[in-house]
Amino acid sequence: AEAQTLADATAEAMYSRDRAAQALGIKIVRVQPGASLLTMTVRSDMVNGHHICHGGMIFSLADTAFAYACNSGNHNTVASACHIDFLAPAREGERLLADAAVQSQAGRTGVYDVTVRRDDGSVIALFRGKSCRIPGEVIAGLQQADSAH
């Protein structure tokens, strides 16, 4: 229960400062320890010259889900590498869901997989991110406060 409370608090703190996610209309469905589920609806200003969702927008959604999953323990964590496979196009008006989950966490490095689906469950992209913990906390001072108890 404590890990879930921490994940919720961390997600809320991150989202309040996450201007990129806010600008893209990315919404948090849930964040759990080592996992997250986020959504984004493809807007008219997100489509490319082929009139499908720009790959960078899909990458941004997946990368954001990755970020919320790997920061859920309140350790500042950034991406060291990411890879995405685009499997199918997304179109204007479609709601996309990015489901992120930790595959490995050892020391300061982790590996996370994100599956991006349409509302109907069809997979449009597979993303793998490698994470690296850096000094500091998402919610500053929380660890010190916890260790005082």
Short mmCIF file of N, CA, C and O in Angstrom, two decimals:
data_model
loop_
_atom_site.label_atom_id
_atom_site.label_comp_id
_atom_site.label_asym_id
_atom_site.label_seq_id
_atom_site.Cartn_x
_atom_site.Cartn_y
_atom_site.Cartn_z
N ALA A 1 0.84 -1.21 0.00
CA ALA A 1 0.00 0.00 0.00
C ALA A 1 0.87 1.25 0.00
O ALA A 1 0.53 2.23 -0.66
N GLU A 2 1.98 1.23 0.76
CA GLU A 2 2.87 2.39 0.79
C GLU A 2 3.48 2.67 -0.58
O GLU A 2 3.59 3.82 -0.98
N ALA A 3 3.86 1.59 -1.29
CA ALA A 3 4.46 1.76 -2.62
C ALA A 3 3.45 2.38 -3.59
O ALA A 3 3.81 3.23 -4.42
N GLN A 4 2.17 2.00 -3.47
CA GLN A 4 1.13 2.57 -4.33
C GLN A 4 0.88 4.04 -3.99
O GLN A 4 0.73 4.88 -4.88
N THR A 5 0.86 4.37 -2.69
CA THR A 5 0.68 5.75 -2.26
C THR A 5 1.82 6.62 -2.79
O THR A 5 1.59 7.73 -3.28
N LEU A 6 3.04 6.09 -2.74
CA LEU A 6 4.21 6.81 -3.26
C LEU A 6 4.11 6.99 -4.77
O LEU A 6 4.39 8.07 -5.30
N ALA A 7 3.68 5.94 -5.48
CA ALA A 7 3.54 6.02 -6.94
C ALA A 7 2.52 7.10 -7.31
O ALA A 7 2.75 7.89 -8.23
N ASP A 8 1.40 7.13 -6.60
CA ASP A 8 0.36 8.14 -6.87
C ASP A 8 0.89 9.56 -6.62
O ASP A 8 0.68 10.46 -7.44
N ALA A 9 1.57 9.75 -5.50
CA ALA A 9 2.09 11.07 -5.14
C ALA A 9 3.15 11.53 -6.14
O ALA A 9 3.18 12.70 -6.56
N THR A 10 4.02 10.60 -6.55
CA THR A 10 5.08 10.91 -7.50
C THR A 10 4.48 11.31 -8.85
O THR A 10 4.90 12.29 -9.46
N ALA A 11 3.48 10.55 -9.31
CA ALA A 11 2.84 10.85 -10.59
C ALA A 11 2.18 12.22 -10.57
O ALA A 11 2.31 13.00 -11.52
N GLU A 12 1.51 12.53 -9.47
CA GLU A 12 0.85 13.83 -9.33
C GLU A 12 1.87 14.97 -9.36
O GLU A 12 1.66 15.97 -10.05
N ALA A 13 2.97 14.80 -8.65
CA ALA A 13 4.01 15.82 -8.62
C ALA A 13 4.65 16.00 -9.99
O ALA A 13 4.86 17.14 -10.45
N MET A 14 4.94 14.89 -10.66
CA MET A 14 5.55 14.97 -11.99
C MET A 14 4.61 15.63 -12.99
O MET A 14 5.02 16.50 -13.74
N TYR A 15 3.34 15.21 -12.97
CA TYR A 15 2.38 15.73 -13.95
C TYR A 15 2.18 17.24 -13.79
O TYR A 15 2.03 17.96 -14.79
N SER A 16 2.22 17.72 -12.55
CA SER A 16 2.02 19.15 -12.31
C SER A 16 3.10 19.99 -13.00
O SER A 16 2.87 21.15 -13.33
N ARG A 17 4.28 19.40 -13.24
CA ARG A 17 5.40 20.11 -13.88
C ARG A 17 5.61 19.68 -15.32
O ARG A 17 6.49 20.22 -16.00
N ASP A 18 4.85 18.69 -15.79
CA ASP A 18 5.09 18.07 -17.09
C ASP A 18 4.36 18.83 -18.20
O ASP A 18 3.31 18.42 -18.67
N ARG A 19 4.95 19.95 -18.59
CA ARG A 19 4.31 20.82 -19.59
C ARG A 19 4.15 20.11 -20.93
O ARG A 19 3.19 20.35 -21.65
N ALA A 20 5.09 19.24 -21.28
CA ALA A 20 5.02 18.52 -22.56
C ALA A 20 3.81 17.60 -22.58
O ALA A 20 3.02 17.62 -23.53
N ALA A 21 3.63 16.80 -21.52
CA ALA A 21 2.49 15.88 -21.46
C ALA A 21 1.18 16.67 -21.46
O ALA A 21 0.22 16.29 -22.14
N GLN A 22 1.14 17.75 -20.71
CA GLN A 22 -0.08 18.58 -20.66
C GLN A 22 -0.40 19.13 -22.05
O GLN A 22 -1.56 19.10 -22.47
N ALA A 23 0.62 19.63 -22.75
CA ALA A 23 0.41 20.22 -24.08
C ALA A 23 -0.10 19.19 -25.09
O ALA A 23 -0.88 19.52 -25.98
N LEU A 24 0.33 17.94 -24.94
CA LEU A 24 -0.10 16.87 -25.85
C LEU A 24 -1.44 16.27 -25.44
O LEU A 24 -1.96 15.39 -26.13
N GLY A 25 -1.98 16.73 -24.33
CA GLY A 25 -3.25 16.19 -23.85
C GLY A 25 -3.14 14.80 -23.28
O GLY A 25 -4.12 14.06 -23.21
N ILE A 26 -1.92 14.42 -22.86
CA ILE A 26 -1.71 13.09 -22.27
C ILE A 26 -2.33 13.08 -20.88
O ILE A 26 -2.14 14.01 -20.10
N LYS A 27 -3.09 12.02 -20.60
CA LYS A 27 -3.74 11.88 -19.30
C LYS A 27 -3.28 10.59 -18.63
O LYS A 27 -3.06 9.58 -19.29
N ILE A 28 -3.17 10.65 -17.31
CA ILE A 28 -2.80 9.47 -16.53
C ILE A 28 -4.06 8.69 -16.18
O ILE A 28 -4.99 9.25 -15.60
N VAL A 29 -4.09 7.42 -16.55
CA VAL A 29 -5.17 6.54 -16.11
C VAL A 29 -4.78 5.96 -14.75
O VAL A 29 -5.54 6.00 -13.80
N ARG A 30 -3.55 5.43 -14.67
CA ARG A 30 -3.04 4.93 -13.39
C ARG A 30 -1.53 4.82 -13.44
O ARG A 30 -0.94 4.63 -14.51
N VAL A 31 -0.92 4.95 -12.27
CA VAL A 31 0.50 4.68 -12.10
C VAL A 31 0.60 3.74 -10.91
O VAL A 31 -0.04 3.94 -9.89
N GLN A 32 1.37 2.68 -11.10
CA GLN A 32 1.61 1.70 -10.04
C GLN A 32 3.12 1.55 -9.92
O GLN A 32 3.85 2.01 -10.80
N PRO A 33 3.61 0.92 -8.85
CA PRO A 33 5.05 0.72 -8.75
C PRO A 33 5.60 0.00 -9.99
O PRO A 33 5.18 -1.12 -10.29
N GLY A 34 6.43 0.67 -10.76
CA GLY A 34 7.05 0.08 -11.94
C GLY A 34 6.15 -0.01 -13.16
O GLY A 34 6.51 -0.66 -14.15
N ALA A 35 5.00 0.64 -13.14
CA ALA A 35 4.07 0.54 -14.27
C ALA A 35 3.23 1.80 -14.40
O ALA A 35 3.10 2.58 -13.45
N SER A 36 2.66 1.99 -15.60
CA SER A 36 1.74 3.11 -15.80
C SER A 36 0.84 2.83 -16.99
O SER A 36 1.17 2.01 -17.85
N LEU A 37 -0.29 3.52 -17.02
CA LEU A 37 -1.19 3.48 -18.17
C LEU A 37 -1.60 4.93 -18.43
O LEU A 37 -2.19 5.58 -17.56
N LEU A 38 -1.28 5.42 -19.63
CA LEU A 38 -1.57 6.80 -20.02
C LEU A 38 -2.35 6.79 -21.32
O LEU A 38 -2.26 5.83 -22.10
N THR A 39 -3.11 7.86 -21.58
CA THR A 39 -3.86 7.97 -22.82
C THR A 39 -3.57 9.30 -23.52
O THR A 39 -3.15 10.27 -22.88
N MET A 40 -3.80 9.31 -24.82
CA MET A 40 -3.69 10.52 -25.62
C MET A 40 -4.61 10.37 -26.82
O MET A 40 -4.62 9.32 -27.46
N THR A 41 -5.37 11.40 -27.11
CA THR A 41 -6.23 11.39 -28.30
C THR A 41 -5.51 12.12 -29.42
O THR A 41 -4.97 13.22 -29.21
N VAL A 42 -5.46 11.49 -30.60
CA VAL A 42 -4.77 12.08 -31.74
C VAL A 42 -5.56 13.28 -32.25
O VAL A 42 -6.70 13.14 -32.69
N ARG A 43 -4.95 14.46 -32.16
CA ARG A 43 -5.57 15.71 -32.60
C ARG A 43 -5.15 16.03 -34.03
O ARG A 43 -4.18 15.47 -34.55
N SER A 44 -5.85 16.99 -34.62
CA SER A 44 -5.56 17.39 -36.00
C SER A 44 -4.14 17.94 -36.15
O SER A 44 -3.53 17.80 -37.20
N ASP A 45 -3.62 18.55 -35.08
CA ASP A 45 -2.25 19.10 -35.15
C ASP A 45 -1.18 18.05 -34.84
O ASP A 45 -0.01 18.39 -34.68
N MET A 46 -1.57 16.79 -34.79
CA MET A 46 -0.62 15.69 -34.54
C MET A 46 -0.44 14.81 -35.77
O MET A 46 0.32 13.85 -35.71
N VAL A 47 -1.16 15.12 -36.86
CA VAL A 47 -1.04 14.28 -38.04
C VAL A 47 0.03 14.82 -38.98
O VAL A 47 0.29 16.02 -39.03
N ASN A 48 0.65 13.90 -39.73
CA ASN A 48 1.73 14.26 -40.66
C ASN A 48 1.18 14.40 -42.08
O ASN A 48 -0.03 14.40 -42.30
N GLY A 49 2.09 14.49 -43.03
CA GLY A 49 1.72 14.67 -44.43
C GLY A 49 1.03 13.47 -45.06
O GLY A 49 0.47 13.58 -46.15
N HIS A 50 1.04 12.33 -44.37
CA HIS A 50 0.31 11.15 -44.84
C HIS A 50 -1.07 11.08 -44.19
O HIS A 50 -1.78 10.09 -44.34
N HIS A 51 -1.40 12.10 -43.42
CA HIS A 51 -2.65 12.21 -42.67
C HIS A 51 -2.82 11.06 -41.67
O HIS A 51 -3.92 10.55 -41.46
N ILE A 52 -1.70 10.64 -41.08
CA ILE A 52 -1.72 9.71 -39.95
C ILE A 52 -0.93 10.35 -38.82
O ILE A 52 -0.21 11.33 -39.03
N CYS A 53 -1.09 9.83 -37.63
CA CYS A 53 -0.41 10.41 -36.47
C CYS A 53 1.11 10.38 -36.67
O CYS A 53 1.69 9.36 -37.04
N HIS A 54 1.74 11.52 -36.45
CA HIS A 54 3.19 11.63 -36.53
C HIS A 54 3.83 10.66 -35.55
O HIS A 54 3.42 10.58 -34.38
N GLY A 55 4.83 9.92 -36.00
CA GLY A 55 5.50 8.94 -35.15
C GLY A 55 6.08 9.55 -33.89
O GLY A 55 6.12 8.92 -32.84
N GLY A 56 6.52 10.78 -33.99
CA GLY A 56 7.08 11.46 -32.82
C GLY A 56 6.06 11.67 -31.72
O GLY A 56 6.41 11.69 -30.53
N MET A 57 4.80 11.81 -32.10
CA MET A 57 3.73 11.97 -31.11
C MET A 57 3.47 10.64 -30.38
O MET A 57 3.28 10.62 -29.18
N ILE A 58 3.49 9.55 -31.16
CA ILE A 58 3.32 8.22 -30.56
C ILE A 58 4.51 7.92 -29.65
O ILE A 58 4.35 7.42 -28.53
N PHE A 59 5.71 8.27 -30.12
CA PHE A 59 6.91 8.09 -29.30
C PHE A 59 6.79 8.89 -28.01
O PHE A 59 7.12 8.39 -26.92
N SER A 60 6.32 10.14 -28.11
CA SER A 60 6.18 10.99 -26.92
C SER A 60 5.22 10.38 -25.90
O SER A 60 5.49 10.42 -24.70
N LEU A 61 4.11 9.82 -26.38
CA LEU A 61 3.17 9.15 -25.47
C LEU A 61 3.85 7.97 -24.78
O LEU A 61 3.77 7.83 -23.55
N ALA A 62 4.52 7.12 -25.56
CA ALA A 62 5.19 5.94 -25.00
C ALA A 62 6.30 6.35 -24.03
O ALA A 62 6.44 5.79 -22.95
N ASP A 63 7.07 7.36 -24.41
CA ASP A 63 8.18 7.85 -23.58
C ASP A 63 7.65 8.42 -22.27
O ASP A 63 8.27 8.25 -21.21
N THR A 64 6.49 9.06 -22.31
CA THR A 64 5.89 9.62 -21.10
C THR A 64 5.41 8.51 -20.18
O THR A 64 5.63 8.56 -18.97
N ALA A 65 4.78 7.47 -20.75
CA ALA A 65 4.36 6.31 -19.94
C ALA A 65 5.57 5.66 -19.28
O ALA A 65 5.54 5.30 -18.10
N PHE A 66 6.65 5.53 -20.04
CA PHE A 66 7.93 5.00 -19.54
C PHE A 66 8.41 5.85 -18.36
O PHE A 66 8.77 5.33 -17.30
N ALA A 67 8.36 7.17 -18.51
CA ALA A 67 8.84 8.07 -17.47
C ALA A 67 8.05 7.90 -16.18
O ALA A 67 8.63 7.85 -15.08
N TYR A 68 6.72 7.81 -16.29
CA TYR A 68 5.90 7.68 -15.08
C TYR A 68 6.12 6.33 -14.41
O TYR A 68 6.12 6.23 -13.19
N ALA A 69 6.33 5.28 -15.21
CA ALA A 69 6.59 3.97 -14.63
C ALA A 69 7.94 3.95 -13.90
O ALA A 69 8.03 3.46 -12.78
N CYS A 70 8.97 4.51 -14.53
CA CYS A 70 10.31 4.36 -13.91
C CYS A 70 10.60 5.40 -12.83
O CYS A 70 11.57 5.25 -12.10
N ASN A 71 9.75 6.40 -12.67
CA ASN A 71 9.90 7.36 -11.58
C ASN A 71 8.94 7.09 -10.42
O ASN A 71 8.90 7.85 -9.46
N SER A 72 8.18 5.99 -10.51
CA SER A 72 7.11 5.71 -9.54
C SER A 72 7.61 5.45 -8.12
O SER A 72 6.84 5.51 -7.18
N GLY A 73 8.91 5.18 -7.97
CA GLY A 73 9.48 4.96 -6.65
C GLY A 73 10.12 6.19 -6.06
O GLY A 73 10.80 6.12 -5.04
N ASN A 74 9.92 7.36 -6.70
CA ASN A 74 10.43 8.66 -6.25
C ASN A 74 11.95 8.81 -6.37
O ASN A 74 12.54 9.66 -5.73
N HIS A 75 12.59 7.99 -7.20
CA HIS A 75 14.00 8.20 -7.51
C HIS A 75 14.03 8.90 -8.87
O HIS A 75 13.43 8.41 -9.82
N ASN A 76 14.74 10.05 -8.96
CA ASN A 76 14.84 10.73 -10.26
C ASN A 76 15.45 9.76 -11.27
O ASN A 76 16.54 9.23 -11.06
N THR A 77 14.72 9.52 -12.34
CA THR A 77 15.14 8.55 -13.35
C THR A 77 14.91 9.13 -14.73
O THR A 77 13.87 9.73 -14.99
N VAL A 78 15.90 8.97 -15.61
CA VAL A 78 15.82 9.47 -16.98
C VAL A 78 16.09 8.34 -17.96
O VAL A 78 16.56 7.28 -17.57
N ALA A 79 15.78 8.59 -19.23
CA ALA A 79 16.03 7.59 -20.27
C ALA A 79 17.50 7.65 -20.69
O ALA A 79 18.05 8.74 -20.85
N SER A 80 18.11 6.49 -20.87
CA SER A 80 19.45 6.45 -21.44
C SER A 80 19.39 5.97 -22.89
O SER A 80 20.28 6.26 -23.68
N ALA A 81 18.33 5.25 -23.24
CA ALA A 81 18.13 4.80 -24.62
C ALA A 81 16.68 4.37 -24.78
O ALA A 81 16.06 3.90 -23.83
N CYS A 82 16.16 4.54 -25.98
CA CYS A 82 14.79 4.11 -26.30
C CYS A 82 14.74 3.60 -27.72
O CYS A 82 15.47 4.09 -28.59
N HIS A 83 13.85 2.65 -27.94
CA HIS A 83 13.65 2.10 -29.28
C HIS A 83 12.15 1.91 -29.47
O HIS A 83 11.46 1.52 -28.53
N ILE A 84 11.68 2.21 -30.67
CA ILE A 84 10.25 2.01 -30.94
C ILE A 84 10.07 1.30 -32.27
O ILE A 84 10.82 1.54 -33.22
N ASP A 85 9.10 0.40 -32.31
CA ASP A 85 8.68 -0.24 -33.55
C ASP A 85 7.25 0.22 -33.81
O ASP A 85 6.37 0.00 -32.97
N PHE A 86 7.03 0.85 -34.97
CA PHE A 86 5.69 1.26 -35.37
C PHE A 86 5.06 0.12 -36.16
O PHE A 86 5.59 -0.31 -37.18
N LEU A 87 3.93 -0.39 -35.68
CA LEU A 87 3.30 -1.57 -36.28
C LEU A 87 2.09 -1.22 -37.14
O LEU A 87 1.78 -1.94 -38.07
N ALA A 88 1.41 -0.15 -36.79
CA ALA A 88 0.20 0.26 -37.51
C ALA A 88 -0.01 1.75 -37.31
O ALA A 88 0.46 2.31 -36.31
N PRO A 89 -0.71 2.41 -38.23
CA PRO A 89 -0.92 3.85 -38.08
C PRO A 89 -2.02 4.17 -37.07
O PRO A 89 -2.88 3.33 -36.78
N ALA A 90 -1.96 5.38 -36.55
CA ALA A 90 -3.05 5.92 -35.72
C ALA A 90 -3.61 7.11 -36.47
O ALA A 90 -2.88 7.82 -37.15
N ARG A 91 -4.92 7.31 -36.36
CA ARG A 91 -5.58 8.36 -37.12
C ARG A 91 -6.20 9.41 -36.21
O ARG A 91 -6.44 9.17 -35.03
N GLU A 92 -6.43 10.56 -36.80
CA GLU A 92 -7.03 11.67 -36.07
C GLU A 92 -8.31 11.22 -35.39
O GLU A 92 -9.13 10.51 -35.97
N GLY A 93 -8.46 11.60 -34.12
CA GLY A 93 -9.65 11.26 -33.34
C GLY A 93 -9.52 9.97 -32.55
O GLY A 93 -10.32 9.74 -31.63
N GLU A 94 -8.53 9.13 -32.87
CA GLU A 94 -8.37 7.89 -32.12
C GLU A 94 -7.73 8.15 -30.76
O GLU A 94 -6.83 8.98 -30.64
N ARG A 95 -8.21 7.42 -29.76
CA ARG A 95 -7.61 7.50 -28.43
C ARG A 95 -6.60 6.37 -28.31
O ARG A 95 -6.92 5.21 -28.58
N LEU A 96 -5.38 6.73 -27.94
CA LEU A 96 -4.30 5.76 -27.79
C LEU A 96 -4.03 5.53 -26.31
O LEU A 96 -4.13 6.44 -25.50
N LEU A 97 -3.68 4.28 -25.98
CA LEU A 97 -3.33 3.91 -24.61
C LEU A 97 -1.90 3.38 -24.60
O LEU A 97 -1.56 2.53 -25.42
N ALA A 98 -1.09 3.89 -23.70
CA ALA A 98 0.29 3.43 -23.55
C ALA A 98 0.41 2.73 -22.20
O ALA A 98 0.20 3.34 -21.15
N ASP A 99 0.75 1.46 -22.25
CA ASP A 99 0.83 0.59 -21.08
C ASP A 99 2.30 0.25 -20.84
O ASP A 99 2.90 -0.46 -21.64
N ALA A 100 2.87 0.79 -19.76
CA ALA A 100 4.30 0.60 -19.48
C ALA A 100 4.49 -0.32 -18.29
O ALA A 100 3.72 -0.27 -17.32
N ALA A 101 5.53 -1.17 -18.37
CA ALA A 101 5.84 -2.07 -17.26
C ALA A 101 7.33 -2.34 -17.19
O ALA A 101 7.99 -2.50 -18.22
N VAL A 102 7.84 -2.40 -15.97
CA VAL A 102 9.25 -2.71 -15.75
C VAL A 102 9.52 -4.17 -16.12
O VAL A 102 8.71 -5.05 -15.83
N GLN A 103 10.63 -4.40 -16.82
CA GLN A 103 11.06 -5.76 -17.14
C GLN A 103 12.26 -6.16 -16.28
O GLN A 103 12.43 -7.32 -15.95
N SER A 104 13.09 -5.16 -15.95
CA SER A 104 14.30 -5.41 -15.16
C SER A 104 14.69 -4.13 -14.44
O SER A 104 14.61 -3.05 -15.02
N GLN A 105 15.09 -4.27 -13.18
CA GLN A 105 15.62 -3.13 -12.43
C GLN A 105 16.79 -3.66 -11.61
O GLN A 105 16.60 -4.51 -10.75
N ALA A 106 17.99 -3.20 -11.95
CA ALA A 106 19.19 -3.66 -11.24
C ALA A 106 20.07 -2.45 -10.97
O ALA A 106 20.56 -1.81 -11.89
N GLY A 107 20.22 -2.12 -9.69
CA GLY A 107 21.01 -0.94 -9.35
C GLY A 107 20.36 0.31 -9.92
O GLY A 107 19.17 0.53 -9.73
N ARG A 108 21.15 1.08 -10.67
CA ARG A 108 20.62 2.33 -11.21
C ARG A 108 19.98 2.17 -12.58
O ARG A 108 19.41 3.11 -13.11
N THR A 109 20.06 0.98 -13.19
CA THR A 109 19.54 0.82 -14.55
C THR A 109 18.33 -0.10 -14.60
O THR A 109 18.22 -1.06 -13.84
N GLY A 110 17.43 0.24 -15.51
CA GLY A 110 16.22 -0.55 -15.68
C GLY A 110 15.87 -0.69 -17.15
O GLY A 110 16.36 0.06 -18.00
N VAL A 111 15.01 -1.65 -17.44
CA VAL A 111 14.47 -1.85 -18.78
C VAL A 111 12.95 -1.90 -18.65
O VAL A 111 12.43 -2.63 -17.80
N TYR A 112 12.28 -1.10 -19.47
CA TYR A 112 10.82 -0.98 -19.43
C TYR A 112 10.26 -1.19 -20.83
O TYR A 112 10.83 -0.72 -21.81
N ASP A 113 9.14 -1.90 -20.91
CA ASP A 113 8.44 -2.08 -22.18
C ASP A 113 7.12 -1.31 -22.14
O ASP A 113 6.43 -1.31 -21.10
N VAL A 114 6.80 -0.67 -23.25
CA VAL A 114 5.54 0.06 -23.38
C VAL A 114 4.83 -0.44 -24.63
O VAL A 114 5.42 -0.49 -25.71
N THR A 115 3.57 -0.82 -24.47
CA THR A 115 2.74 -1.22 -25.61
C THR A 115 1.74 -0.10 -25.84
O THR A 115 1.05 0.32 -24.90
N VAL A 116 1.69 0.41 -27.08
CA VAL A 116 0.72 1.45 -27.43
C VAL A 116 -0.38 0.80 -28.25
O VAL A 116 -0.11 0.15 -29.27
N ARG A 117 -1.62 0.98 -27.79
CA ARG A 117 -2.79 0.39 -28.44
C ARG A 117 -3.82 1.45 -28.78
O ARG A 117 -3.84 2.51 -28.18
N ARG A 118 -4.69 1.09 -29.72
CA ARG A 118 -5.89 1.89 -29.94
C ARG A 118 -6.91 1.47 -28.89
O ARG A 118 -6.74 0.45 -28.21
N ASP A 119 -8.00 2.22 -28.80
CA ASP A 119 -9.08 1.88 -27.86
C ASP A 119 -9.61 0.46 -28.07
O ASP A 119 -10.04 -0.18 -27.12
N ASP A 120 -9.59 -0.03 -29.32
CA ASP A 120 -10.11 -1.37 -29.60
C ASP A 120 -9.13 -2.48 -29.21
O ASP A 120 -9.42 -3.66 -29.40
N GLY A 121 -7.97 -2.10 -28.67
CA GLY A 121 -6.99 -3.09 -28.21
C GLY A 121 -5.93 -3.44 -29.24
O GLY A 121 -4.96 -4.11 -28.90
N SER A 122 -6.08 -2.99 -30.48
CA SER A 122 -5.08 -3.32 -31.50
C SER A 122 -3.78 -2.56 -31.21
O SER A 122 -3.80 -1.37 -30.88
N VAL A 123 -2.66 -3.27 -31.34
CA VAL A 123 -1.35 -2.71 -31.01
C VAL A 123 -0.83 -1.90 -32.19
O VAL A 123 -0.82 -2.37 -33.33
N ILE A 124 -0.41 -0.66 -31.91
CA ILE A 124 0.15 0.17 -32.98
C ILE A 124 1.65 0.39 -32.83
O ILE A 124 2.33 0.70 -33.81
N ALA A 125 2.19 0.23 -31.61
CA ALA A 125 3.64 0.43 -31.43
C ALA A 125 4.14 -0.31 -30.21
O ALA A 125 3.41 -0.48 -29.22
N LEU A 126 5.39 -0.75 -30.30
CA LEU A 126 6.10 -1.37 -29.18
C LEU A 126 7.34 -0.54 -28.91
O LEU A 126 8.12 -0.25 -29.82
N PHE A 127 7.52 -0.16 -27.65
CA PHE A 127 8.60 0.74 -27.24
C PHE A 127 9.37 0.06 -26.12
O PHE A 127 8.77 -0.55 -25.23
N ARG A 128 10.70 0.14 -26.17
CA ARG A 128 11.53 -0.33 -25.06
C ARG A 128 12.43 0.82 -24.63
O ARG A 128 13.10 1.43 -25.47
N GLY A 129 12.41 1.10 -23.34
CA GLY A 129 13.25 2.16 -22.80
C GLY A 129 14.21 1.63 -21.76
O GLY A 129 13.85 0.74 -20.98
N LYS A 130 15.42 2.16 -21.79
CA LYS A 130 16.41 1.85 -20.76
C LYS A 130 16.51 3.07 -19.86
O LYS A 130 16.65 4.19 -20.34
N SER A 131 16.42 2.83 -18.56
CA SER A 131 16.40 3.94 -17.61
C SER A 131 17.68 3.99 -16.80
O SER A 131 18.36 2.98 -16.62
N CYS A 132 17.96 5.19 -16.32
CA CYS A 132 19.13 5.42 -15.46
C CYS A 132 18.73 6.35 -14.32
O CYS A 132 18.21 7.44 -14.57
N ARG A 133 18.95 5.90 -13.10
CA ARG A 133 18.65 6.75 -11.94
C ARG A 133 19.74 7.79 -11.80
O ARG A 133 20.92 7.49 -11.93
N ILE A 134 19.31 9.01 -11.53
CA ILE A 134 20.23 10.12 -11.31
C ILE A 134 20.01 10.64 -9.89
O ILE A 134 19.00 10.28 -9.26
N PRO A 135 20.91 11.46 -9.37
CA PRO A 135 20.71 11.94 -8.00
C PRO A 135 19.40 12.71 -7.84
O PRO A 135 18.94 13.38 -8.76
N GLY A 136 18.83 12.60 -6.65
CA GLY A 136 17.65 13.37 -6.31
C GLY A 136 16.36 12.58 -6.36
O GLY A 136 16.34 11.40 -6.73
N GLU A 137 15.30 13.26 -5.96
CA GLU A 137 13.98 12.65 -5.86
C GLU A 137 12.97 13.49 -6.63
O GLU A 137 13.15 14.69 -6.78
N VAL A 138 11.91 12.85 -7.08
CA VAL A 138 10.82 13.56 -7.75
C VAL A 138 10.17 14.52 -6.75
O VAL A 138 9.93 15.69 -7.03
N ILE A 139 9.88 14.00 -5.56
CA ILE A 139 9.35 14.83 -4.46
C ILE A 139 10.50 15.01 -3.48
O ILE A 139 10.82 14.12 -2.70
N ALA A 140 11.15 16.15 -3.54
CA ALA A 140 12.37 16.41 -2.76
C ALA A 140 12.10 16.29 -1.27
O ALA A 140 11.09 16.76 -0.76
N GLY A 141 13.04 15.63 -0.57
CA GLY A 141 12.97 15.54 0.88
C GLY A 141 12.12 14.41 1.41
O GLY A 141 12.08 14.19 2.61
N LEU A 142 11.44 13.69 0.54
CA LEU A 142 10.53 12.64 0.99
C LEU A 142 11.28 11.48 1.67
O LEU A 142 10.88 11.01 2.69
N GLN A 143 12.40 11.07 1.06
CA GLN A 143 13.18 9.97 1.62
C GLN A 143 13.70 10.30 3.02
O GLN A 143 13.62 9.49 3.93
N GLN A 144 14.21 11.53 3.18
CA GLN A 144 14.72 11.95 4.49
C GLN A 144 13.61 11.94 5.52
O GLN A 144 13.79 11.49 6.64
N ALA A 145 12.43 12.41 5.12
CA ALA A 145 11.29 12.43 6.03
C ALA A 145 10.89 11.01 6.43
O ALA A 145 10.59 10.75 7.58
N ASP A 146 10.92 10.09 5.45
CA ASP A 146 10.57 8.69 5.74
C ASP A 146 11.58 8.05 6.68
O ASP A 146 11.19 7.33 7.59
N SER A 147 12.87 8.32 6.46
CA SER A 147 13.90 7.65 7.27
C SER A 147 13.92 8.18 8.70
O SER A 147 14.48 7.55 9.58
N ALA A 148 13.28 9.31 8.95
CA ALA A 148 13.22 9.87 10.32
C ALA A 148 12.20 9.12 11.18
O ALA A 148 12.25 9.22 12.40
N HIS A 149 11.30 8.37 10.55
CA HIS A 149 10.25 7.66 11.32
C HIS A 149 10.74 6.32 11.81
O HIS A 149 11.41 5.61 11.17
#
